[in-house]
CSV table of C-alpha atoms and ligand atoms in Angstrom, one decimal:
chain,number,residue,atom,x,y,z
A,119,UNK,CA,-144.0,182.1,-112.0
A,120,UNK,CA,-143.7,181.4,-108.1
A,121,UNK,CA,-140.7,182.1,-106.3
A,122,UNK,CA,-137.9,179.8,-105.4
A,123,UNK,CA,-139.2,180.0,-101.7
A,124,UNK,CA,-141.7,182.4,-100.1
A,125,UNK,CA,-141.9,184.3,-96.6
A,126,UNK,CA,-143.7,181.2,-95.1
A,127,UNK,CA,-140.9,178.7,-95.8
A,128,UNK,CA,-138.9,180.5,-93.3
A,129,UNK,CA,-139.0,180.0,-89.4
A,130,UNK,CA,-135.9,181.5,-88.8
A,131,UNK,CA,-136.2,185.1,-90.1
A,132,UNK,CA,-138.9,186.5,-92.6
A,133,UNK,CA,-137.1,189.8,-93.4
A,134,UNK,CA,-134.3,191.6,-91.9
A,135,UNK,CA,-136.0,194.9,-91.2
A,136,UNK,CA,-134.1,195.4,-87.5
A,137,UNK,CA,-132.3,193.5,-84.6
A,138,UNK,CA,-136.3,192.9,-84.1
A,139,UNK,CA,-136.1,190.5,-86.4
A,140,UNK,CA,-133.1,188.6,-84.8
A,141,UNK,CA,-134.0,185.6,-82.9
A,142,UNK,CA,-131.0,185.0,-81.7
A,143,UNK,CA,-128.1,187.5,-81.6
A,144,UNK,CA,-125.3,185.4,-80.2
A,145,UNK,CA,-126.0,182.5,-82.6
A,146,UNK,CA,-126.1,185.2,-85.4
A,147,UNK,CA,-123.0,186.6,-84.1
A,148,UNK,CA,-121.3,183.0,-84.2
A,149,UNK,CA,-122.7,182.0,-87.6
A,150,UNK,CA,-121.2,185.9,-88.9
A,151,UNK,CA,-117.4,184.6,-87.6
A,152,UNK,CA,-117.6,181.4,-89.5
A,153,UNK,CA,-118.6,183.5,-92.8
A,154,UNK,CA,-115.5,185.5,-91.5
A,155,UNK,CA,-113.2,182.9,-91.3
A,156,UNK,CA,-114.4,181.2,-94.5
A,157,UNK,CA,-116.7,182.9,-97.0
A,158,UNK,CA,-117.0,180.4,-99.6
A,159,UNK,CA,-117.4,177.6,-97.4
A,160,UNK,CA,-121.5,177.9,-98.7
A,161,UNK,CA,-121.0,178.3,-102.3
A,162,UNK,CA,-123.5,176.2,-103.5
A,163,UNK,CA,-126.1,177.5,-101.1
A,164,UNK,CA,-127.5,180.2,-103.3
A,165,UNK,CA,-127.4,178.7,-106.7
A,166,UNK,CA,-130.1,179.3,-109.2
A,167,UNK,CA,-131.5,182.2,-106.5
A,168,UNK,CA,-131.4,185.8,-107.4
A,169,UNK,CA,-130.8,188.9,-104.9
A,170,UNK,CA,-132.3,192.3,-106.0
A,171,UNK,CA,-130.8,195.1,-104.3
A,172,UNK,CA,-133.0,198.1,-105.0
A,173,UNK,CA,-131.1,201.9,-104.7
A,174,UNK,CA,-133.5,205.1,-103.8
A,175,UNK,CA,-130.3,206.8,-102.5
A,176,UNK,CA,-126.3,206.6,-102.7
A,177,UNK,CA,-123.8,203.5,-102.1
A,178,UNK,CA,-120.7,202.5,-102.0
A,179,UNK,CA,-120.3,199.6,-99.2
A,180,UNK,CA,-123.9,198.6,-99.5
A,181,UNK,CA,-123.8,198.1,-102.6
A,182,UNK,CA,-120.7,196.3,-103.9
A,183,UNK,CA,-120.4,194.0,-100.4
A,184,UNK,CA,-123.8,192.8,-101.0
A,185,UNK,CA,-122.9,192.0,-104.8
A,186,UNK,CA,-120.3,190.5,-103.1
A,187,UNK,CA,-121.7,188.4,-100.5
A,188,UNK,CA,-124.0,186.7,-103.0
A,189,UNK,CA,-121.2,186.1,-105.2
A,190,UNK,CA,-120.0,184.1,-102.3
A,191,UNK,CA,-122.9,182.4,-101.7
A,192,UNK,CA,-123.2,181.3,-105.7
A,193,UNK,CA,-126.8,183.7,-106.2
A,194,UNK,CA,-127.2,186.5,-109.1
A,195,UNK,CA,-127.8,189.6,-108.9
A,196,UNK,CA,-129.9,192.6,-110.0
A,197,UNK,CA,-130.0,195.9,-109.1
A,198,UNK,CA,-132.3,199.0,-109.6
A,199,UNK,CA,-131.6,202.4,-109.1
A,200,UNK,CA,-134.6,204.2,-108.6
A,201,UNK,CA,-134.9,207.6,-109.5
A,202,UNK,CA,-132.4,207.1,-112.4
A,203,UNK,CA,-133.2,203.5,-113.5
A,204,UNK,CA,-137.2,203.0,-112.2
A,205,UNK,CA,-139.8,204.9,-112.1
A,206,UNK,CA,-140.7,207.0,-108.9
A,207,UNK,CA,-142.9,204.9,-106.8
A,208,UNK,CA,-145.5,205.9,-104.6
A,209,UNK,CA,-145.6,204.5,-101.2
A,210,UNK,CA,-149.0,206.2,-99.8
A,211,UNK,CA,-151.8,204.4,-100.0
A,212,UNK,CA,-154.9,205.9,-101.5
A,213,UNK,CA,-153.6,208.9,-103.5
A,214,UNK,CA,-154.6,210.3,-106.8
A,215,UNK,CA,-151.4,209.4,-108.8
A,216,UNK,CA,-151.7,212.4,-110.9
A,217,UNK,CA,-148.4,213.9,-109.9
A,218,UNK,CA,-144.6,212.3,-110.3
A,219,UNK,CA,-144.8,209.0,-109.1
A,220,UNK,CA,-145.6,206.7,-112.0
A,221,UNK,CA,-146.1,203.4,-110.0
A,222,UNK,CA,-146.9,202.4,-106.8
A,223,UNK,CA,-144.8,200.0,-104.4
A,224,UNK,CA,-147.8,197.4,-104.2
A,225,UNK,CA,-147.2,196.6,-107.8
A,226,UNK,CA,-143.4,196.8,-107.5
A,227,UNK,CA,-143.1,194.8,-104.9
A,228,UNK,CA,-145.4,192.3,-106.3
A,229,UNK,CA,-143.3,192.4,-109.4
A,230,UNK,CA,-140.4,192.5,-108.3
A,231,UNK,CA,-140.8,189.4,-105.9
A,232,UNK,CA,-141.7,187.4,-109.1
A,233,UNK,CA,-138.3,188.4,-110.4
A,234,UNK,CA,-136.0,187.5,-107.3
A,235,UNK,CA,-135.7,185.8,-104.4
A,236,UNK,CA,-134.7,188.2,-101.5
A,237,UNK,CA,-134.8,192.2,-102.0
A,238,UNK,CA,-132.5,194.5,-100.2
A,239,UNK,CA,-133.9,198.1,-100.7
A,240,UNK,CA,-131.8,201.3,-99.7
A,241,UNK,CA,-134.0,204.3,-98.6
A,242,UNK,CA,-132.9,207.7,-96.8
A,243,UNK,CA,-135.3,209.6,-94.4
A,244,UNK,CA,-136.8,212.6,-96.5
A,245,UNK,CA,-135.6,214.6,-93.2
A,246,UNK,CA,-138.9,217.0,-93.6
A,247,UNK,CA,-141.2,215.3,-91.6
A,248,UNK,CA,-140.3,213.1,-88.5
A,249,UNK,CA,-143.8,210.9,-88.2
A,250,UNK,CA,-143.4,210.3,-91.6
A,251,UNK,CA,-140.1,208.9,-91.7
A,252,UNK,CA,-140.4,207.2,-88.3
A,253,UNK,CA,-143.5,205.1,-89.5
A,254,UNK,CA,-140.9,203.5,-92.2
A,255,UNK,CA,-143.0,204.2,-95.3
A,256,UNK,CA,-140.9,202.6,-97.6
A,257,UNK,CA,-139.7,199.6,-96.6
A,258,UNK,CA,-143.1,198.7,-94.5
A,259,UNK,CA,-144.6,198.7,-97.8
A,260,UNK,CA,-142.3,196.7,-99.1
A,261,UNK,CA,-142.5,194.3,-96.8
A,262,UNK,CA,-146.0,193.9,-97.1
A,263,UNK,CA,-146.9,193.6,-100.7
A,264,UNK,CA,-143.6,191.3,-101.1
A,265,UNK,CA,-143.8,187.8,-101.3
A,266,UNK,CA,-139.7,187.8,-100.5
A,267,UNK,CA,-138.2,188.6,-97.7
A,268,UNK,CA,-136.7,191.7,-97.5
A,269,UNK,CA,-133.9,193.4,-96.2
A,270,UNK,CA,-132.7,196.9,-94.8
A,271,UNK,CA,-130.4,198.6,-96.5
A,272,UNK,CA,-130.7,201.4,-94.4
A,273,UNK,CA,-134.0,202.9,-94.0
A,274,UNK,CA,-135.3,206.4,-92.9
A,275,UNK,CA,-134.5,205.5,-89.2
A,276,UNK,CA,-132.3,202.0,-89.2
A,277,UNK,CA,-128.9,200.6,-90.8
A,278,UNK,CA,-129.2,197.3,-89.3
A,279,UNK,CA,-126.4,196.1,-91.5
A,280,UNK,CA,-123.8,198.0,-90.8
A,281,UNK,CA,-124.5,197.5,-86.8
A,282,UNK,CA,-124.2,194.3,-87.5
A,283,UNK,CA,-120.8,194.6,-89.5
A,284,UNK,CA,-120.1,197.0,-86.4
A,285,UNK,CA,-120.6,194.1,-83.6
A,286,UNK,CA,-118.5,192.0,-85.4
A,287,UNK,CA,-115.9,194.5,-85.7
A,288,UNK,CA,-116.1,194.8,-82.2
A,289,UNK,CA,-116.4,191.6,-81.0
A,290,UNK,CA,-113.2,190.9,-83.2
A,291,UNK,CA,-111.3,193.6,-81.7
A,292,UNK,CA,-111.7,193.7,-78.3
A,293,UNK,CA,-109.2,193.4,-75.3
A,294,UNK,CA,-111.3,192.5,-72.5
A,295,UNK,CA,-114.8,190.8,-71.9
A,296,UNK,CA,-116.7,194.0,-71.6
A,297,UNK,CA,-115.5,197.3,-73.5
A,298,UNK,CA,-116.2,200.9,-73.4
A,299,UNK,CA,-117.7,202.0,-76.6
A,300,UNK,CA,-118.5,205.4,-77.4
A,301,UNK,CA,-120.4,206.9,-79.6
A,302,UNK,CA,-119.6,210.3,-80.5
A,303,UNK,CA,-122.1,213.0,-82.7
A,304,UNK,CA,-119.1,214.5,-85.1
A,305,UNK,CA,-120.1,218.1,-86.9
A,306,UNK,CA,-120.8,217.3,-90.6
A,307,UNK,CA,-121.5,220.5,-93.3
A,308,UNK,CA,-125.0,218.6,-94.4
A,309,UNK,CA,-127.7,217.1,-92.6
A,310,UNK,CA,-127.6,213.5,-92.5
A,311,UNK,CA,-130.4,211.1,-91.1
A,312,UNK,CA,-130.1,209.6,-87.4
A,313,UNK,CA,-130.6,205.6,-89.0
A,314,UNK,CA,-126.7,204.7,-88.4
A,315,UNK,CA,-126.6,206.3,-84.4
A,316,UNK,CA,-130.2,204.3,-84.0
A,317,UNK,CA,-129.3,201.1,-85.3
A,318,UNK,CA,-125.8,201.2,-83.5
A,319,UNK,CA,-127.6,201.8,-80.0
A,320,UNK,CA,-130.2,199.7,-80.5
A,321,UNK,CA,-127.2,196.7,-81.7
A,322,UNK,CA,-124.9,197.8,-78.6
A,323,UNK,CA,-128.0,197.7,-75.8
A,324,UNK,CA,-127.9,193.7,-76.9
A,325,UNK,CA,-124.0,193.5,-76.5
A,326,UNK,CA,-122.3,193.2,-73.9
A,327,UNK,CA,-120.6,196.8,-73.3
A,328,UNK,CA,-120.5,199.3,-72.0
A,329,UNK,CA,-122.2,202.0,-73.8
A,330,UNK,CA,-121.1,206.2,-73.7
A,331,UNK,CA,-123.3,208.2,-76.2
A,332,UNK,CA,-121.9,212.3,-76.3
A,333,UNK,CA,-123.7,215.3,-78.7
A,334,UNK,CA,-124.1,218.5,-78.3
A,335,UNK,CA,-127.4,219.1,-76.5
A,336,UNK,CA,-130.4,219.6,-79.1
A,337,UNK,CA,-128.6,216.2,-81.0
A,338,UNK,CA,-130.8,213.3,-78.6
A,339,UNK,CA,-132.0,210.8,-80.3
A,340,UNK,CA,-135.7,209.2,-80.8
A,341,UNK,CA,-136.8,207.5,-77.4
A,342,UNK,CA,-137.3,204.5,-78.8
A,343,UNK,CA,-133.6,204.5,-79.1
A,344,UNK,CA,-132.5,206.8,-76.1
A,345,UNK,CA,-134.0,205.3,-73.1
A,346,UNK,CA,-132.0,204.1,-71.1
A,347,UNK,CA,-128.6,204.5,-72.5
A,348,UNK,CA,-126.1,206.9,-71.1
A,349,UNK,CA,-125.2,210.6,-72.3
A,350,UNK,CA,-122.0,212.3,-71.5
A,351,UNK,CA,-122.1,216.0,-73.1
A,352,UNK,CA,-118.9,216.5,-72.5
A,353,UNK,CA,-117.2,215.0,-75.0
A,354,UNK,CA,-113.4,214.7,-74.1
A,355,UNK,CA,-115.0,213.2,-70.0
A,356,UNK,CA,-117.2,210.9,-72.4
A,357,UNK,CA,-113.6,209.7,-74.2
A,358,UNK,CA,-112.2,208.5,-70.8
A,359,UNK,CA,-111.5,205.2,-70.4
A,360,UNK,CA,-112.7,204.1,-73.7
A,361,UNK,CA,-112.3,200.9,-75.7
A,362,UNK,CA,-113.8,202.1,-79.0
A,363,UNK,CA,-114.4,205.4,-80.4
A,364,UNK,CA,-117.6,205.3,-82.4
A,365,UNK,CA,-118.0,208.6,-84.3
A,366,UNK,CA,-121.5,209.7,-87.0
A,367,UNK,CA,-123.1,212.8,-87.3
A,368,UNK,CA,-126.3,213.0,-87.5
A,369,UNK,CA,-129.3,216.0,-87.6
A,370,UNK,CA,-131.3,217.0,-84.8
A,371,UNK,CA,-134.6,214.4,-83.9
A,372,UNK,CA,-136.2,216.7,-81.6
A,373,UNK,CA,-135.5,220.1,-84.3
A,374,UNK,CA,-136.4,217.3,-86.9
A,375,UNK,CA,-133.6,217.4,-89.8
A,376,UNK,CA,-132.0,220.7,-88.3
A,377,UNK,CA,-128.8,221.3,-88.2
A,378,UNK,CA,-127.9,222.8,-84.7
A,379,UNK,CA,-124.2,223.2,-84.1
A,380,UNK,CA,-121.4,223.0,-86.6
A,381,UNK,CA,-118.7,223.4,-84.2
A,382,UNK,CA,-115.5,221.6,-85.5
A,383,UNK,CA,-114.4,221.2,-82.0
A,384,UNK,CA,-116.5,218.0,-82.0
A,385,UNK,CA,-114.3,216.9,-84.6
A,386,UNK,CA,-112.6,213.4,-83.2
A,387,UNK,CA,-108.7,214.4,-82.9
A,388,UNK,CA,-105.7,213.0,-81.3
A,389,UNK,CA,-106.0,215.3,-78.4
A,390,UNK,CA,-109.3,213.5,-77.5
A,391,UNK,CA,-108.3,209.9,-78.3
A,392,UNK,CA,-105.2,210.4,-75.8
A,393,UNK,CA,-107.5,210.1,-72.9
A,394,UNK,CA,-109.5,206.9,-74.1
A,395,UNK,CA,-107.7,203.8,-73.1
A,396,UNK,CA,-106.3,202.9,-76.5
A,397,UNK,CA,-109.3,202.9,-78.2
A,398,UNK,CA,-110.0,201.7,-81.8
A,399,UNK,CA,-111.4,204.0,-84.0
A,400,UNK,CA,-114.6,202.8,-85.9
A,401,UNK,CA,-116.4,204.8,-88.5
A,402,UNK,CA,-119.2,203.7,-91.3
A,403,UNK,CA,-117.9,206.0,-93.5
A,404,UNK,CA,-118.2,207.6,-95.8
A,405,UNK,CA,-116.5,210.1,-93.7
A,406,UNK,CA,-115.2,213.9,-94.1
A,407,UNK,CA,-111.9,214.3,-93.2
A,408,UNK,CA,-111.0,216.9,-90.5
A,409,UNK,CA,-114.6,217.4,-90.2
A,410,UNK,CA,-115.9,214.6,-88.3
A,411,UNK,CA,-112.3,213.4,-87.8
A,412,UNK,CA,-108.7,214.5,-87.7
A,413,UNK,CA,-106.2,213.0,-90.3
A,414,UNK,CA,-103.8,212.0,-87.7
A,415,UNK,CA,-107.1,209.8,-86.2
A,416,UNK,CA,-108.2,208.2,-89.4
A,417,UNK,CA,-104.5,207.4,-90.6
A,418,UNK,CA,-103.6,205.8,-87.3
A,419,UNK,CA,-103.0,202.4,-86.6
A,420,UNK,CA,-106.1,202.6,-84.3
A,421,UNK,CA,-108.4,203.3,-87.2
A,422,UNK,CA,-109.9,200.3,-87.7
A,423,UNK,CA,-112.9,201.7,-90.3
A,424,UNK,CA,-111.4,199.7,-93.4
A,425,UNK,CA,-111.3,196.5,-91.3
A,426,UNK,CA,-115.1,197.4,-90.6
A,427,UNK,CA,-116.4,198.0,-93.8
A,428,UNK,CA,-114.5,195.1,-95.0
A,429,UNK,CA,-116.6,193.2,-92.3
A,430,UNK,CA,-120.2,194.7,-94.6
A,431,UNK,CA,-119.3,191.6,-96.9
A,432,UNK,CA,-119.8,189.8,-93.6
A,433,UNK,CA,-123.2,190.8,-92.3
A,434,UNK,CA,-124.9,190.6,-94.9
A,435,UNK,CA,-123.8,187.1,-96.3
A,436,UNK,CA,-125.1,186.1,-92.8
A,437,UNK,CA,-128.0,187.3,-93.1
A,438,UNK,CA,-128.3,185.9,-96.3
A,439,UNK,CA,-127.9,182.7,-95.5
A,440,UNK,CA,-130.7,183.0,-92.9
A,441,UNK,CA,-133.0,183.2,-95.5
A,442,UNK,CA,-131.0,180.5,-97.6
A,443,UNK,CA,-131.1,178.1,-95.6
A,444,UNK,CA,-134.3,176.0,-95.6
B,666,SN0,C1,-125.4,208.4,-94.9
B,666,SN0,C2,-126.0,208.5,-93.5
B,666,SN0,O1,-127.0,207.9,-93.1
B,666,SN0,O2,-125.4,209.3,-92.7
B,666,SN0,C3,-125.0,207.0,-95.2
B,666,SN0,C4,-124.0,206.4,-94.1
B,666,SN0,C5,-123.8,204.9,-94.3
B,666,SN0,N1,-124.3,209.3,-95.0
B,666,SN0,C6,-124.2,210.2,-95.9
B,666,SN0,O3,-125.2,210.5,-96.6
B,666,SN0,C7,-123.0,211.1,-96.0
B,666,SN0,C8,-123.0,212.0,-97.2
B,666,SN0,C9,-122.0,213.1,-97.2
B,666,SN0,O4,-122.3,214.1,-97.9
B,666,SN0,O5,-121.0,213.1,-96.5
């Protein structure tokens, strides 16, 4: 059976790995407030085309806004839960598959791709081992033994999705041409990858803001992602001024997965917020309350994280229609 359309039918976007893959951000941007202002406006565009949305890990946004976007768009759609569903698949290449992983990703991929017409696949870093994780086993391999494109549903080191859900939050939101965002480390009681800070620098570096990043020292990020950008570690001095308040955990890159500091006076509260100049609150949930952030902060009219999530539906039925459209 050949596929609806292959990667090669595309000259817009091939997959949606990272911003890398954007050719245009501000057209992207425009297209995402017309899906915004009217999601069903393209109903027709995805008829007889299937998504597959494939699930190593967890979801809750990911999964039910992309069921939804496709809806929207008039596709079907199938998802896998690996681990629980699939069989574990391996993703090195030339191993003696003689332990647990029953299949490897060049057949699945293959398989899949004969099965459905884009493929969003959701896989965490393992946390163990930085090279590994950075090299994007998973989802590289995906992407090359695919004949579909293929899309990030957060990987070991990106959520390109929600940082594009996050610009449109912000671009929505914002009071003057160029805000102050912030992104603030928030203490968390588990240690949870780096892919949502990464993927929310490397989407605010193209935007036209003003960028604050505060941790705890030990909590910098990968180079690829830090260079350049601006750290404050004082937190509350980092607040000042500030348009949006961005907040994630995430484990230590340089003591790879570690946990270094657990100190709950990182947790966002009002205190903190009164110095900022208004600013919105923006989470990617899901979050843990008067861990990462106070009640008082969350339940404000500030908080804008249910508007953002909301805006997951929004993202991805843009990108979708990137690779829709012929
Ligand atoms: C994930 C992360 O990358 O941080 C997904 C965020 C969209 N978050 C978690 O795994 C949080 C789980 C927890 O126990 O709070």
């Amino acid at each position: 059976m050949l596929p609806l359309f292959t990667k090669q039918n595309f000259n817009r976007m091939e997959n949606f790995f990272s911003i890398k893959d954007v050719k245009n951000i501000k057209k992207l941007l425009s297209n995402a407030l017309k899906v915004k202002a009217n999601p069903i406006a393209n109903k027709e565009l995805g008829t007889n085309k299937t998504l597959g949305l494939i699930f190593y890990n967890s979801s809750l946004r990911t999964r039910i806004s992309s069921q939804k976007a496709a809806y929207n768009l008039g596709m079907d759609v199938i998802v896998l839960n690996i681990g629980s569903d699939g069989w574990e698949l391996e993703s090195k290449d030339g191993v003696i598959m003689d332990q647990g992983t029953a299949e490897h990703i060049k057949e699945a991929a293959a398989v899949i791709s004969e099965y459905v017409d884009v493929i969003g696949i959701r896989c965490f870093a393992s946390l163990k081992n930085s090279a590994q994780d950075y090299s994007e086993e998973v989802l590289q391999n995906f992407i090359k033994h695919a004949t579909v494109p293929i899309i990030n549903l957060e990987s070991s080191t990106l959520h390109p999705l929600q940082s594009f859900a996050d610009l449109i939050t912000i671009e929505t939101n914002k009071t003057k041409p160029r805000p102050k965002v912030v992104l603030t480390w928030a203490p968390h009681p588990r240690a949870l990858p780096q892919a949502v800070a990464n993927s929310f620098i490397e989407w605010m570096k193209e935007a036209d803001v003003e960028l604050v990043v505060t941790h705890p020292k030990g909590y910098e990020l990968a180079p690829e992602f830090s260079n350049g950008i601006t750290t404050e570690y004082d937190q509350k001095k980092a607040f000042e001024g500030a348009d949006f308040i961005y907040a994630k955990n995430w484990s230590s890159y340089t003591e790879y997965g570690q946990i270094l500091n657990s100190d709950l006076s990182w947790c966002v509260n009002s205190d903190k917020m009164s110095v900022t100049n208004n600013a919105k609150f923006m989470h990617c949930l899901p979050v843990r309350r008067n861990v990462v952030v106070s009640d008082e902060v969350i339940d404000s009219e500030n908080s804008i994280v249910i508007e953002q999530a909301g805006n997951r539906v929004v993202s991805i039925q843009t990108i979708l229609e990137e690779f829709l459209k012929k």
